[in-house]
CSV table of C-alpha atoms and ligand atoms in Angstrom, one decimal:
chain,number,residue,atom,x,y,z
A,1337,MET,CA,0.0,0.0,0.0
A,1338,SER,CA,1.4,3.4,-0.9
A,1339,GLY,CA,-0.8,6.5,-0.3
A,1340,GLU,CA,-2.9,7.4,2.7
A,1341,PRO,CA,-5.9,5.1,3.0
A,1342,LEU,CA,-9.3,6.2,1.8
A,1343,ALA,CA,-12.8,4.7,1.9
A,1344,LEU,CA,-15.5,5.5,-0.6
A,1345,TYR,CA,-19.3,5.5,0.1
A,1346,VAL,CA,-21.8,5.5,-2.8
A,1347,HIS,CA,-25.4,6.3,-2.1
A,1348,TRP,CA,-28.2,4.9,-4.3
A,1349,PRO,CA,-31.4,6.7,-3.2
A,1350,PHE,CA,-34.2,4.6,-4.6
A,1351,CYS,CA,-36.4,1.9,-3.0
A,1352,VAL,CA,-39.4,0.0,-4.3
A,1353,SER,CA,-41.5,1.2,-1.3
A,1354,LYS,CA,-40.8,3.2,1.9
A,1355,CYS,CA,-40.6,1.1,5.0
A,1356,PRO,CA,-42.5,2.7,7.9
A,1357,TYR,CA,-39.5,2.8,10.3
A,1358,CYS,CA,-37.0,4.2,7.8
A,1359,ASP,CA,-35.4,7.6,8.1
A,1360,PHE,CA,-32.7,7.0,5.5
A,1361,ASN,CA,-32.5,9.1,2.4
A,1362,SER,CA,-34.6,6.8,0.3
A,1363,HIS,CA,-37.2,7.7,-2.4
A,1364,VAL,CA,-39.7,5.9,-4.4
A,1365,ARG,CA,-39.9,6.9,-8.1
A,1366,ALA,CA,-42.1,5.5,-10.9
A,1367,SER,CA,-39.1,5.4,-13.3
A,1368,ILE,CA,-35.4,6.1,-13.1
A,1369,ASP,CA,-33.1,7.2,-15.9
A,1370,GLU,CA,-30.3,4.8,-15.3
A,1371,GLY,CA,-28.0,6.5,-17.9
A,1372,ALA,CA,-28.4,9.9,-16.3
A,1373,TRP,CA,-27.7,8.4,-12.9
A,1374,ARG,CA,-24.6,6.5,-14.1
A,1375,ASP,CA,-23.2,9.7,-15.6
A,1376,ALA,CA,-24.0,11.9,-12.5
A,1377,LEU,CA,-22.4,9.4,-10.1
A,1378,LEU,CA,-19.3,9.1,-12.2
A,1379,LEU,CA,-19.0,12.9,-12.4
A,1380,ASP,CA,-19.5,13.2,-8.7
A,1381,LEU,CA,-16.8,10.5,-8.2
A,1382,THR,CA,-14.4,12.3,-10.5
A,1383,HIS,CA,-14.7,15.4,-8.3
A,1384,GLU,CA,-13.5,13.4,-5.3
A,1385,GLU,CA,-10.8,11.7,-7.3
A,1386,ARG,CA,-9.3,15.1,-8.4
A,1387,LEU,CA,-9.4,16.3,-4.8
A,1388,LEU,CA,-7.6,13.3,-3.4
A,1389,PRO,CA,-4.7,12.2,-5.6
A,1390,ASP,CA,-2.3,9.6,-4.4
A,1391,ARG,CA,-4.6,7.7,-2.0
A,1392,THR,CA,-5.0,4.0,-1.6
A,1393,LEU,CA,-8.6,2.8,-1.7
A,1394,THR,CA,-9.3,0.3,1.1
A,1395,SER,CA,-13.1,-0.1,0.7
A,1396,ILE,CA,-16.1,0.9,-1.3
A,1397,PHE,CA,-19.6,0.7,0.2
A,1398,PHE,CA,-22.8,0.9,-1.9
A,1399,GLY,CA,-25.6,1.9,0.5
A,1400,GLY,CA,-29.0,3.3,0.1
A,1401,GLY,CA,-31.8,3.2,-0.6
A,1402,THR,CA,-31.6,-0.1,-2.2
A,1403,PRO,CA,-28.4,-0.4,-4.2
A,1404,SER,CA,-29.2,-3.9,-5.3
A,1405,LEU,CA,-31.7,-2.2,-7.6
A,1406,MET,CA,-28.8,-0.6,-9.5
A,1407,ASP,CA,-27.9,-2.0,-12.8
A,1408,PRO,CA,-24.7,-4.0,-12.2
A,1409,SER,CA,-23.1,-2.1,-15.1
A,1410,ILE,CA,-23.3,1.1,-13.1
A,1411,VAL,CA,-21.7,-0.6,-10.1
A,1412,GLU,CA,-19.0,-1.9,-12.4
A,1413,ALA,CA,-18.4,1.5,-13.9
A,1414,ILE,CA,-18.0,3.2,-10.5
A,1415,ILE,CA,-15.6,0.5,-9.2
A,1416,GLY,CA,-13.7,0.8,-12.5
A,1417,SER,CA,-13.3,4.6,-12.3
A,1418,ALA,CA,-12.2,4.4,-8.7
A,1419,ALA,CA,-9.6,1.7,-9.6
A,1420,ASP,CA,-8.3,3.7,-12.6
A,1421,HIS,CA,-7.7,6.7,-10.4
A,1422,TRP,CA,-6.6,5.4,-7.0
A,1423,ASP,CA,-4.2,2.6,-5.9
A,1424,VAL,CA,-6.4,-0.2,-4.7
A,1425,ALA,CA,-5.5,-2.2,-1.6
A,1426,SER,CA,-4.9,-5.8,-2.4
A,1427,ASP,CA,-7.6,-6.8,0.1
A,1428,ILE,CA,-10.1,-4.1,-0.9
A,1429,GLU,CA,-13.5,-4.7,0.6
A,1430,ILE,CA,-16.4,-3.8,-1.8
A,1431,THR,CA,-19.8,-4.1,0.0
A,1432,LEU,CA,-23.3,-3.7,-1.5
A,1433,GLU,CA,-26.5,-3.6,0.5
A,1434,ALA,CA,-29.3,-5.7,-0.9
A,1435,ASN,CA,-32.9,-6.5,-0.2
A,1436,PRO,CA,-33.8,-10.2,-0.4
A,1437,ASN,CA,-36.5,-10.0,-3.0
A,1438,SER,CA,-36.3,-12.5,-5.8
A,1439,VAL,CA,-35.7,-9.9,-8.5
A,1440,GLU,CA,-32.7,-8.6,-6.7
A,1441,ALA,CA,-31.3,-12.0,-5.7
A,1442,ALA,CA,-31.3,-12.8,-9.4
A,1443,ARG,CA,-28.7,-10.0,-9.8
A,1444,PHE,CA,-26.3,-11.3,-7.2
A,1445,ALA,CA,-24.1,-13.2,-9.6
A,1446,ASP,CA,-23.8,-10.1,-11.9
A,1447,LEU,CA,-23.0,-7.9,-8.9
A,1448,ALA,CA,-20.3,-10.3,-7.9
A,1449,GLY,CA,-19.0,-10.2,-11.5
A,1450,ALA,CA,-19.0,-6.4,-11.4
A,1451,GLY,CA,-16.5,-6.5,-8.5
A,1452,VAL,CA,-18.6,-6.6,-5.3
A,1453,ASN,CA,-17.0,-9.0,-2.8
A,1454,ARG,CA,-19.2,-8.6,0.3
A,1455,LEU,CA,-23.0,-8.5,0.5
A,1456,SER,CA,-25.0,-7.0,3.3
A,1457,LEU,CA,-28.5,-8.4,3.2
A,1458,GLY,CA,-31.5,-6.7,4.8
A,1459,LEU,CA,-33.4,-9.8,6.1
A,1460,GLN,CA,-34.7,-8.0,9.2
A,1461,SER,CA,-36.7,-10.9,10.5
A,1462,PHE,CA,-37.4,-14.6,10.0
A,1463,ASP,CA,-41.1,-14.1,11.0
A,1464,ASP,CA,-43.6,-13.2,8.3
A,1465,GLU,CA,-45.8,-11.4,10.7
A,1466,ALA,CA,-42.9,-9.2,11.9
A,1467,LEU,CA,-41.9,-8.6,8.2
A,1468,ARG,CA,-45.4,-7.4,7.5
A,1469,PHE,CA,-45.3,-5.1,10.5
A,1470,LEU,CA,-42.0,-3.7,9.3
A,1471,GLY,CA,-43.5,-3.1,5.9
A,1472,ARG,CA,-41.0,-5.3,4.2
A,1473,ALA,CA,-41.6,-6.4,0.6
A,1474,HIS,CA,-40.2,-10.0,1.2
A,1475,SER,CA,-41.3,-13.1,3.1
A,1476,ALA,CA,-39.1,-15.1,5.5
A,1477,ARG,CA,-38.9,-17.8,2.8
A,1478,GLU,CA,-37.6,-15.4,0.2
A,1479,GLY,CA,-35.1,-14.1,2.8
A,1480,PHE,CA,-33.6,-17.6,3.4
A,1481,LYS,CA,-33.5,-18.2,-0.4
A,1482,ALA,CA,-31.7,-14.9,-1.0
A,1483,LEU,CA,-29.2,-15.7,1.8
A,1484,GLU,CA,-28.4,-19.0,0.2
A,1485,ILE,CA,-27.8,-17.3,-3.2
A,1486,ALA,CA,-25.7,-14.6,-1.5
A,1487,GLN,CA,-23.5,-17.2,0.2
A,1488,ARG,CA,-23.0,-19.0,-3.0
A,1489,ASN,CA,-21.9,-15.8,-4.9
A,1490,PHE,CA,-20.0,-13.8,-2.3
A,1491,ARG,CA,-17.1,-14.8,-0.1
A,1492,ARG,CA,-18.3,-12.5,2.7
A,1493,VAL,CA,-22.0,-12.1,3.6
A,1494,SER,CA,-23.6,-10.2,6.4
A,1495,PHE,CA,-27.3,-9.8,7.3
A,1496,ASP,CA,-29.4,-7.4,9.4
A,1497,LEU,CA,-32.1,-8.3,11.8
A,1498,ILE,CA,-34.4,-5.9,13.7
A,1499,TYR,CA,-35.5,-6.8,17.2
A,1500,ALA,CA,-37.2,-5.3,20.2
A,1501,LEU,CA,-40.4,-5.1,18.3
A,1502,PRO,CA,-43.7,-4.5,20.2
A,1503,GLY,CA,-44.5,-7.7,22.0
A,1504,ASP,CA,-41.0,-9.2,21.6
A,1505,THR,CA,-39.9,-11.5,24.5
A,1506,ALA,CA,-36.7,-13.1,25.5
A,1507,ALA,CA,-37.9,-16.5,24.3
A,1508,LYS,CA,-39.0,-15.2,20.9
A,1509,TRP,CA,-35.9,-13.2,20.2
A,1510,SER,CA,-33.5,-15.9,21.5
A,1511,ALA,CA,-35.1,-18.5,19.2
A,1512,MET,CA,-34.6,-16.2,16.2
A,1513,LEU,CA,-31.1,-15.2,17.2
A,1514,ALA,CA,-30.1,-18.9,17.7
A,1515,GLN,CA,-31.4,-19.6,14.1
A,1516,ALA,CA,-29.4,-16.6,12.8
A,1517,LEU,CA,-26.3,-17.9,14.4
A,1518,SER,CA,-26.7,-21.3,12.9
A,1519,LEU,CA,-26.7,-20.1,9.2
A,1520,GLY,CA,-22.9,-19.9,8.8
A,1521,THR,CA,-22.8,-16.1,8.2
A,1522,ARG,CA,-19.7,-14.5,9.8
A,1523,HIS,CA,-21.1,-11.0,10.3
A,1524,LEU,CA,-24.4,-9.9,11.7
A,1525,SER,CA,-25.9,-6.4,12.2
A,1526,LEU,CA,-28.6,-6.6,15.0
A,1527,TYR,CA,-30.6,-3.4,15.5
A,1528,GLN,CA,-33.2,-2.6,18.0
A,1529,LEU,CA,-36.3,-1.0,16.5
A,1530,THR,CA,-36.1,2.7,17.2
A,1531,ILE,CA,-38.9,5.1,16.4
A,1532,GLU,CA,-37.3,7.9,14.4
A,1533,PRO,CA,-39.0,11.3,14.0
A,1534,GLY,CA,-40.7,11.9,10.7
A,1535,THR,CA,-41.3,8.2,10.0
A,1536,ARG,CA,-44.7,6.5,9.5
A,1537,PHE,CA,-44.1,4.6,12.8
A,1538,ALA,CA,-43.6,7.9,14.6
A,1539,SER,CA,-47.1,9.0,13.5
A,1540,LEU,CA,-48.6,5.6,14.4
A,1541,VAL,CA,-47.0,5.8,17.9
A,1542,ALA,CA,-48.3,9.3,18.3
A,1543,ARG,CA,-51.8,8.1,17.4
A,1544,ARG,CA,-51.3,5.2,19.8
A,1545,SER,CA,-51.7,2.6,17.1
A,1546,PHE,CA,-49.0,0.7,18.8
A,1547,GLU,CA,-46.6,1.0,21.7
A,1548,PRO,CA,-42.9,0.5,21.3
A,1549,LEU,CA,-41.3,-2.1,23.6
A,1550,ALA,CA,-40.5,-0.7,27.0
A,1551,ALA,CA,-36.9,0.5,27.4
A,1552,ASP,CA,-36.0,-1.9,30.2
A,1553,ALA,CA,-37.3,-4.9,28.2
A,1554,ALA,CA,-35.3,-3.7,25.2
A,1555,ALA,CA,-32.2,-3.4,27.4
A,1556,ALA,CA,-32.7,-6.9,28.6
A,1557,LEU,CA,-32.8,-8.1,25.0
A,1558,TYR,CA,-29.6,-6.2,24.2
A,1559,GLU,CA,-27.8,-8.0,27.1
A,1560,LEU,CA,-29.2,-11.3,25.9
A,1561,THR,CA,-27.9,-10.6,22.4
A,1562,ASP,CA,-24.5,-9.7,23.8
A,1563,ALA,CA,-24.3,-13.0,25.8
A,1564,MET,CA,-25.6,-15.2,23.0
A,1565,THR,CA,-23.4,-13.8,20.2
A,1566,SER,CA,-20.3,-13.9,22.5
A,1567,GLU,CA,-21.0,-17.5,23.3
A,1568,ALA,CA,-21.3,-18.3,19.5
A,1569,ASN,CA,-17.9,-16.6,18.8
A,1570,MET,CA,-19.6,-13.7,17.1
A,1571,PRO,CA,-19.1,-11.0,19.7
A,1572,ALA,CA,-20.2,-7.4,19.3
A,1573,TYR,CA,-17.3,-5.3,18.0
A,1574,GLU,CA,-19.6,-2.2,17.8
A,1575,ILE,CA,-23.0,-1.4,19.4
A,1576,SER,CA,-25.0,-3.4,16.8
A,1577,ASN,CA,-22.4,-5.2,14.8
A,1578,HIS,CA,-21.1,-8.7,15.5
A,1579,ALA,CA,-18.4,-10.7,13.7
A,1580,ARG,CA,-16.0,-13.6,13.7
A,1581,ARG,CA,-12.5,-12.2,14.2
A,1582,GLY,CA,-11.2,-10.7,11.0
A,1583,GLN,CA,-14.7,-10.5,9.5
A,1584,GLU,CA,-15.5,-7.0,10.8
A,1585,SER,CA,-16.7,-4.4,8.2
A,1586,ARG,CA,-13.5,-2.6,7.3
A,1587,HIS,CA,-15.5,0.2,5.7
A,1588,ASN,CA,-17.5,0.9,8.8
A,1589,LEU,CA,-14.3,0.7,10.9
A,1590,THR,CA,-13.0,3.6,8.8
A,1591,TYR,CA,-15.9,5.7,10.2
A,1592,TRP,CA,-15.6,4.5,13.7
A,1593,ARG,CA,-11.8,4.9,13.8
A,1594,TYR,CA,-12.2,8.4,12.3
A,1595,ASN,CA,-10.2,7.9,9.1
A,1596,ASP,CA,-10.9,9.7,5.8
A,1597,TYR,CA,-13.8,8.8,3.5
A,1598,SER,CA,-15.4,10.3,0.4
A,1599,GLY,CA,-19.1,10.1,0.0
A,1600,ILE,CA,-20.9,10.4,-3.3
A,1601,GLY,CA,-24.5,10.3,-4.4
A,1602,PRO,CA,-27.6,12.0,-2.9
A,1603,GLY,CA,-27.3,12.9,0.8
A,1604,ALA,CA,-23.9,11.2,1.1
A,1605,HIS,CA,-21.6,12.6,3.8
A,1606,GLY,CA,-17.8,12.6,3.4
A,1607,ARG,CA,-15.0,13.6,5.7
A,1608,ARG,CA,-11.6,14.1,4.0
A,1609,LEU,CA,-8.8,16.7,4.2
A,1610,GLY,CA,-10.3,18.0,7.5
A,1611,MET,CA,-13.5,18.9,5.7
A,1612,LEU,CA,-17.1,17.7,6.1
A,1613,SER,CA,-19.0,17.4,2.8
A,1614,VAL,CA,-22.7,16.8,2.4
A,1615,ARG,CA,-24.4,16.1,-1.0
A,1616,HIS,CA,-27.9,17.3,-2.0
A,1617,LYS,CA,-30.4,14.9,-0.5
A,1618,LYS,CA,-33.3,15.0,-3.0
A,1619,PRO,CA,-32.4,12.9,-6.1
A,1620,GLU,CA,-33.6,15.6,-8.6
A,1621,ASN,CA,-31.6,18.4,-6.8
A,1622,PHE,CA,-28.5,16.2,-6.7
A,1623,LEU,CA,-28.8,15.7,-10.5
A,1624,LEU,CA,-29.2,19.4,-11.1
A,1625,ALA,CA,-26.2,20.2,-8.9
A,1626,VAL,CA,-24.0,17.7,-10.8
A,1627,GLU,CA,-25.1,19.2,-14.1
A,1628,ARG,CA,-24.4,22.7,-12.8
A,1629,ASN,CA,-21.2,22.2,-10.8
A,1630,GLY,CA,-19.8,18.8,-11.8
A,1631,ASN,CA,-20.5,17.5,-8.3
A,1632,GLY,CA,-23.4,17.1,-6.0
A,1633,ILE,CA,-22.1,19.0,-3.0
A,1634,ALA,CA,-24.6,21.0,-1.0
A,1635,GLU,CA,-22.4,22.0,1.8
A,1636,GLU,CA,-18.7,21.8,2.7
A,1637,LYS,CA,-17.1,23.0,5.9
A,1638,PRO,CA,-13.8,22.7,7.7
A,1639,LEU,CA,-13.9,20.9,11.0
A,1640,SER,CA,-12.2,22.5,13.9
A,1641,ALA,CA,-9.8,20.5,16.1
A,1642,SER,CA,-12.3,20.3,19.0
A,1643,GLU,CA,-15.2,19.3,16.6
A,1644,SER,CA,-13.0,16.5,15.1
A,1645,ALA,CA,-11.8,15.3,18.5
A,1646,ASP,CA,-15.3,15.2,19.9
A,1647,GLU,CA,-16.6,13.3,16.8
A,1648,ALA,CA,-13.7,10.9,17.0
A,1649,LEU,CA,-14.6,10.2,20.6
A,1650,LEU,CA,-18.2,9.7,19.8
A,1651,MET,CA,-17.3,7.3,17.0
A,1652,GLY,CA,-14.6,5.4,18.9
A,1653,LEU,CA,-16.8,4.7,21.9
A,1654,ARG,CA,-19.2,2.8,19.7
A,1655,LEU,CA,-16.4,0.2,19.3
A,1656,LYS,CA,-16.1,-2.5,21.9
A,1657,ASP,CA,-12.3,-2.0,21.8
A,1658,GLY,CA,-12.8,1.6,22.7
A,1659,ILE,CA,-10.2,4.3,22.0
A,1660,ASP,CA,-7.1,5.9,23.2
A,1661,VAL,CA,-8.2,9.4,24.3
A,1662,GLY,CA,-4.6,10.6,24.6
A,1663,GLU,CA,-3.9,9.5,21.0
A,1664,ILE,CA,-7.0,11.4,19.7
A,1665,ALA,CA,-6.2,14.5,21.7
A,1666,GLY,CA,-2.6,14.4,20.3
A,1667,ARG,CA,-3.9,13.8,16.7
A,1668,PHE,CA,-5.8,17.1,16.8
A,1669,GLY,CA,-3.2,19.1,18.8
A,1670,LEU,CA,-5.4,19.2,22.0
A,1671,THR,CA,-4.3,18.5,25.6
A,1672,SER,CA,-7.4,16.8,27.0
A,1673,ILE,CA,-10.8,16.1,25.6
A,1674,VAL,CA,-12.5,14.3,28.5
A,1675,ASP,CA,-13.1,15.0,32.2
A,1676,TRP,CA,-11.1,12.1,33.8
A,1677,ARG,CA,-12.9,12.5,37.1
A,1678,ARG,CA,-16.2,11.7,35.4
A,1679,VAL,CA,-14.6,8.9,33.4
A,1680,ASP,CA,-13.4,7.2,36.6
A,1681,ARG,CA,-16.9,7.6,38.1
A,1682,LEU,CA,-18.4,5.8,35.1
A,1683,VAL,CA,-15.7,3.1,35.5
A,1684,GLY,CA,-16.8,2.7,39.1
A,1685,SER,CA,-20.5,2.3,38.0
A,1686,GLY,CA,-19.6,-0.4,35.5
A,1687,HIS,CA,-20.3,1.6,32.3
A,1688,LEU,CA,-16.7,2.2,31.2
A,1689,THR,CA,-13.3,0.4,31.5
A,1690,ARG,CA,-10.0,2.3,31.6
A,1691,LYS,CA,-6.3,1.5,31.1
A,1692,GLY,CA,-4.2,4.6,31.2
A,1693,THR,CA,-5.7,6.9,28.6
A,1694,HIS,CA,-7.5,4.1,26.8
A,1695,ILE,CA,-11.2,3.9,27.5
A,1696,ALA,CA,-14.0,1.5,26.3
A,1697,THR,CA,-17.7,1.1,27.0
A,1698,THR,CA,-19.0,-2.1,28.7
A,1699,ALA,CA,-22.1,-3.8,27.2
A,1700,ARG,CA,-24.1,-1.8,29.8
A,1701,GLY,CA,-22.4,1.4,28.9
A,1702,ARG,CA,-22.9,0.9,25.1
A,1703,LEU,CA,-26.7,1.1,25.8
A,1704,LEU,CA,-26.2,4.5,27.4
A,1705,LEU,CA,-23.7,5.9,25.0
A,1706,ASP,CA,-25.3,9.3,24.4
A,1707,HIS,CA,-25.6,9.8,28.1
A,1708,ILE,CA,-22.0,8.8,28.7
A,1709,LEU,CA,-20.7,11.1,26.0
A,1710,GLY,CA,-22.6,14.0,27.5
A,1711,GLU,CA,-21.1,13.2,30.9
A,1712,ILE,CA,-17.4,12.9,29.9
A,1713,ALA,CA,-17.0,15.4,27.1
A,1714,ALA,CA,-18.1,18.9,26.4
A,1715,LEU,CA,-19.5,17.7,23.1
A,1716,GLN,CA,-20.1,20.2,20.3
A,1717,PRO,CA,-22.3,18.1,17.9
A,1718,ILE,CA,-21.6,19.0,14.3
A,1719,ALA,CA,-24.5,20.8,12.8
A,1720,TYR,CA,-25.4,19.4,9.4
A,1721,ALA,CA,-27.4,21.9,7.3
A,1722,ALA,CA,-30.6,20.4,6.0
A,1723,ALA,CA,-29.4,19.9,2.4
A,1724,SER,CA,-32.3,19.8,0.0
B,854,SF4,S1,-35.5,-0.8,2.0
B,854,SF4,FE1,-34.1,0.1,3.4
B,854,SF4,S2,-33.6,2.2,2.7
B,854,SF4,FE2,-35.5,1.4,1.5
B,854,SF4,S3,-37.2,2.3,2.7
B,854,SF4,FE3,-36.8,0.2,3.5
B,854,SF4,S4,-35.4,0.5,5.3
B,854,SF4,FE4,-35.4,2.4,4.0
């Protein structure tokens, strides 16, 4: 490897329908001009390539939206452009998020042929009733079938499940998790259902159509998840992510270890050269911006040393291994970024562990991460302008 490492995120903003819990930048459109999108994404990528010469690309992540709806030739063109411009790490990880519908599963072989070497599958549940509640367009049977096709086509496969649904119990969730752990997948993302503002679920909860699972019941399921996955040699390496040793998502580790990444496509964030970049969120506005400026950037701003250090702390504490606070402070030329008296108090209460200047959250602590961050650091959350 020669140049400084860089990760690339590519956002595909379209989905066949909008899931009621989803607050991602996803849009439903009757038709999509694939040619226009190919050209726009390639131009947006060229902007980042010019800005960042002499880098070594360590990962690409196609997220969304539903990037498994992309024509594989667009995926191939983006990978090709990135590889033409940057040095490519010999073990580059190229992940694509996929939904397990049969139409998309039929494309897995072509996506592998286009250069994708890791698939992240949104199974979400093995229970048809739960899938209906979550507004998913696939059945449990289709999910298993898609997983089988994925495992045949990609060396590395991960899948997502959502738990802590209304009415979930330890017995119900442990049975589903045991099944998940038996499928031979070496990476799992296990998310608790959260009700995000502005989603359909938020309105349904406001109208009392259903009640989310109580916080203490959800916390008990989190601890159960931690125990079962550790026992199965798939421990959490981040709040919601579990893997066999060596199978962690290298792309996501770039975010959590606060290294540089470029983000292209609608609503994508990037952080490179000490700058935060945000692309236009709405697909049509993104296309117009690319046509006008040759890139989709809506906002770009330099990050101050304290903003960077605070964000690095926030990201690093998501990881089970934690972070070296002294190293982060030094990286940004600061003397101290945490209140050590408060850190030690949280060590005493079993929420943090500490060795010198290295701190990490315990499973109990990871559940209360926002609270812990507020306690130990004078956080200055970065304000992202609402890019249209
Ligand atoms: S498929 Fe994924 S991105 Fe699309 S609406 Fe559903 S949760 Fe959101």
